[in-house]
């Protein structure tokens, strides 16, 4: 992606102790928008939407996903207060070499088809390889999928091995570029840019709470 800001480094802490979270109140709806690239996570009754742009190989994205702010966003999404939307980039493959981002985005789309996007998304960031290592191989993506109950199966495995969703991968990267995203992660709340990178407005619990309650969204106080 031309002109995209390079991601910084972040530690890979605690991955051996990682367990997939089980949302309180049951599974959260996961759907693909009519635009063919935006993945919606959350309930239709949500009063706000946080749009997150991420690249699976980006260590700054992992820094966010490991943060208290990300936990606050997940909790508020699970409780129905907000919806979280994802657009998945793969530009780091161009800058670093390899195809790990593209393979991971394809696998995430395959997980969405199985209703396991959220859980698999958490696993991929928990076990993210070093930025300069093209570690999201087909074999590794399938092995990590085994950590998500009910994800592995003939349809998912074939989709990962054959890059079934290659068109989705390309369309998602194009959407990132057309939306003017210069680096990942980037965050838009109700269509307004609120933060990029490791801004405390999204990485801390208090910052994310304030972000989600900004703009007169008083009804969020119920969640």
Coordinates of C-alpha atoms in Angstrom, one line a residue:
X1 CA 0.0 0.0 0.0
X2 CA 1.8 3.1 -1.2
X3 CA 2.6 5.6 1.5
X4 CA 1.3 3.5 4.4
X5 CA 3.0 4.1 7.7
X6 CA 5.1 1.1 8.8
X7 CA 4.1 -0.6 12.0
X8 CA 6.3 -0.6 15.1
X9 CA 7.4 -3.6 17.2
X10 CA 5.4 -4.9 20.1
X11 CA 6.1 -7.8 22.5
X12 CA 4.6 -11.3 22.2
X13 CA 3.7 -11.8 25.8
X14 CA 1.6 -14.4 27.4
X15 CA 0.7 -16.4 24.3
X16 CA 1.3 -19.8 25.9
X17 CA -1.5 -19.0 28.4
X18 CA -4.0 -17.8 25.9
X19 CA -7.5 -19.1 25.9
X20 CA -10.3 -18.1 23.6
X21 CA -12.8 -15.9 25.3
X22 CA -16.4 -17.0 25.6
X23 CA -18.7 -14.0 25.2
X24 CA -21.1 -13.4 28.1
X25 CA -24.6 -13.8 26.9
X26 CA -23.8 -16.1 24.0
X27 CA -22.2 -15.6 20.6
X28 CA -22.1 -12.1 19.1
X29 CA -23.5 -11.8 15.5
X30 CA -20.9 -11.8 12.8
X31 CA -21.9 -10.6 9.3
X32 CA -20.4 -9.4 6.0
X33 CA -21.6 -6.0 4.9
X34 CA -23.2 -5.6 1.4
X35 CA -20.0 -3.7 0.4
X36 CA -18.3 -7.1 0.4
X37 CA -15.4 -6.0 2.6
X38 CA -16.6 -4.7 6.0
X39 CA -17.1 -7.4 8.7
X40 CA -19.7 -6.4 11.3
X41 CA -19.4 -7.8 14.8
X42 CA -22.3 -7.0 17.2
X43 CA -26.0 -6.5 17.4
X44 CA -28.2 -4.5 15.1
X45 CA -29.6 -2.6 18.1
X46 CA -26.1 -1.1 18.9
X47 CA -26.2 2.6 19.2
X48 CA -22.7 3.2 17.9
X49 CA -20.1 1.6 15.6
X50 CA -16.3 1.5 16.0
X51 CA -14.6 0.8 12.6
X52 CA -11.2 -0.8 13.0
X53 CA -8.6 -1.1 10.2
X54 CA -6.0 -3.7 10.9
X55 CA -3.3 -5.8 9.1
X56 CA -2.8 -9.3 10.6
X57 CA 1.0 -8.9 10.5
X58 CA 1.0 -5.4 12.2
X59 CA 2.6 -5.5 15.7
X60 CA 1.0 -2.2 16.6
X61 CA -2.4 -3.9 15.9
X62 CA -1.4 -6.7 18.3
X63 CA -0.4 -4.0 20.9
X64 CA -4.0 -2.7 20.6
X65 CA -5.6 -6.2 20.7
X66 CA -3.7 -7.0 23.9
X67 CA -4.7 -3.7 25.5
X68 CA -7.2 -2.8 28.1
X69 CA -8.9 -0.6 25.5
X70 CA -9.5 -3.6 23.3
X71 CA -11.0 -5.5 26.2
X72 CA -13.3 -2.5 26.8
X73 CA -14.4 -2.5 23.2
X74 CA -15.0 -6.2 23.2
X75 CA -17.0 -6.0 26.4
X76 CA -19.2 -3.2 25.1
X77 CA -19.7 -5.0 21.8
X78 CA -20.7 -8.2 23.6
X79 CA -23.2 -6.2 25.8
X80 CA -24.8 -4.7 22.7
X81 CA -23.7 -1.1 23.3
X82 CA -21.6 -0.8 20.1
X83 CA -20.9 -2.7 17.0
X84 CA -17.3 -3.3 15.9
X85 CA -16.6 -3.2 12.2
X86 CA -13.4 -4.5 10.7
X87 CA -11.7 -3.8 7.4
X88 CA -8.6 -6.0 6.9
X89 CA -5.5 -4.7 5.2
X90 CA -2.6 -6.8 3.7
X91 CA -0.1 -4.1 2.7
X92 CA 2.6 -5.4 5.0
X93 CA 3.2 -8.2 2.6
X94 CA 4.4 -5.7 0.0
X95 CA 6.8 -4.0 2.4
X96 CA 8.1 -7.0 4.2
X97 CA 7.9 -9.7 1.6
X98 CA 5.9 -12.9 1.7
X99 CA 2.2 -13.5 1.8
X100 CA 1.3 -13.9 5.5
X101 CA -1.1 -11.0 5.7
X102 CA -3.0 -12.1 2.6
X103 CA -3.2 -15.7 3.8
X104 CA -4.4 -14.6 7.2
X105 CA -7.1 -12.3 5.8
X106 CA -8.3 -15.1 3.6
X107 CA -8.4 -17.4 6.6
X108 CA -10.3 -14.8 8.7
X109 CA -12.9 -14.6 5.9
X110 CA -13.2 -18.4 5.9
X111 CA -13.7 -18.2 9.7
X112 CA -16.5 -15.7 9.2
X113 CA -18.2 -18.2 6.9
X114 CA -18.1 -20.6 9.8
X115 CA -19.3 -18.1 12.3
X116 CA -16.0 -18.1 14.1
X117 CA -14.4 -14.8 13.0
X118 CA -14.2 -13.2 16.5
X119 CA -12.5 -16.2 18.1
X120 CA -10.1 -16.8 15.3
X121 CA -9.2 -13.1 15.1
X122 CA -8.3 -13.3 18.8
X123 CA -6.1 -16.4 18.2
X124 CA -4.2 -14.9 15.3
X125 CA -3.2 -11.8 17.3
X126 CA -2.4 -13.8 20.3
X127 CA 0.0 -15.9 18.2
X128 CA 1.2 -13.3 15.8
X129 CA 4.7 -13.9 14.4
X130 CA 7.4 -11.3 14.5
X131 CA 6.7 -8.6 12.0
X132 CA 9.7 -9.4 9.7
X133 CA 8.9 -13.2 9.7
X134 CA 6.4 -14.4 7.2
X135 CA 5.0 -16.8 9.8
X136 CA 1.3 -17.0 8.8
X137 CA 1.9 -20.0 6.6
X138 CA -1.0 -22.2 5.5
X139 CA 0.1 -24.9 7.9
X140 CA 0.3 -22.4 10.8
X141 CA -3.1 -20.9 10.1
X142 CA -4.7 -24.3 10.1
X143 CA -2.9 -25.3 13.3
X144 CA -4.1 -22.1 15.0
X145 CA -7.6 -22.7 13.8
X146 CA -7.6 -25.9 15.9
X147 CA -7.6 -23.7 19.0
X148 CA -11.1 -22.5 18.0
X149 CA -13.9 -25.0 18.8
X150 CA -15.8 -26.0 15.7
X151 CA -13.7 -24.1 13.2
X152 CA -11.7 -26.9 11.5
X153 CA -13.6 -28.8 8.9
X154 CA -13.4 -29.7 5.2
X155 CA -14.9 -26.4 4.0
X156 CA -12.6 -24.2 6.2
X157 CA -9.5 -26.2 5.5
X158 CA -10.0 -26.1 1.8
X159 CA -10.7 -22.4 1.8
X160 CA -7.4 -21.8 3.6
X161 CA -5.4 -24.1 1.4
X162 CA -6.8 -22.8 -1.9
X163 CA -7.0 -19.1 -1.0
X164 CA -10.7 -19.3 -1.8
X165 CA -11.3 -15.7 -0.7
X166 CA -8.5 -14.1 -2.6
X167 CA -10.9 -11.7 -4.2
X168 CA -12.1 -10.6 -0.7
X169 CA -8.4 -10.1 0.3
X170 CA -7.8 -7.8 -2.7
X171 CA -11.1 -5.9 -2.3
X172 CA -10.4 -5.4 1.4
X173 CA -7.0 -3.9 0.8
X174 CA -8.4 -1.7 -2.0
X175 CA -11.1 -0.5 0.5
X176 CA -8.4 0.4 3.0
X177 CA -6.6 2.5 0.4
X178 CA -9.8 4.1 -0.9
X179 CA -10.8 5.1 2.7
X180 CA -7.5 7.0 2.9
X181 CA -6.0 4.8 5.7
X182 CA -2.3 5.6 6.0
X183 CA -1.4 3.1 8.7
X184 CA -2.8 0.5 11.0
X185 CA -4.5 0.3 13.3
X186 CA -6.9 3.1 12.6
X187 CA -10.1 3.8 14.4
X188 CA -13.3 5.6 13.4
X189 CA -16.2 5.9 15.7
X190 CA -19.5 6.7 14.0
X191 CA -17.6 7.6 10.9
X192 CA -15.3 10.1 12.6
X193 CA -11.5 9.4 13.0
X194 CA -10.7 9.0 16.7
X195 CA -7.3 7.5 16.9
X196 CA -4.4 5.7 15.1
X197 CA -1.6 3.5 16.4
X198 CA -1.2 3.3 20.2
X199 CA -3.2 6.4 21.2
X200 CA -4.4 6.1 24.8
X201 CA -7.9 7.0 23.6
X202 CA -8.2 3.4 22.3
X203 CA -5.5 1.4 24.2
X204 CA -6.5 2.2 27.8
X205 CA -9.8 1.2 29.4
X206 CA -10.6 4.7 30.4
X207 CA -9.7 6.1 27.0
X208 CA -11.8 3.6 25.1
X209 CA -14.7 4.2 27.5
X210 CA -14.6 7.9 26.9
X211 CA -14.2 7.4 23.1
X212 CA -17.3 5.1 23.0
X213 CA -19.3 7.6 25.1
X214 CA -18.3 10.7 23.1
X215 CA -20.4 12.6 20.7
X216 CA -23.5 12.7 22.9
X217 CA -24.1 9.0 22.8
X218 CA -25.8 9.1 26.2
X219 CA -27.7 5.8 25.6
X220 CA -24.4 4.0 25.9
X221 CA -24.6 4.7 29.7
X222 CA -27.0 1.7 29.9
X223 CA -24.2 -0.7 28.9

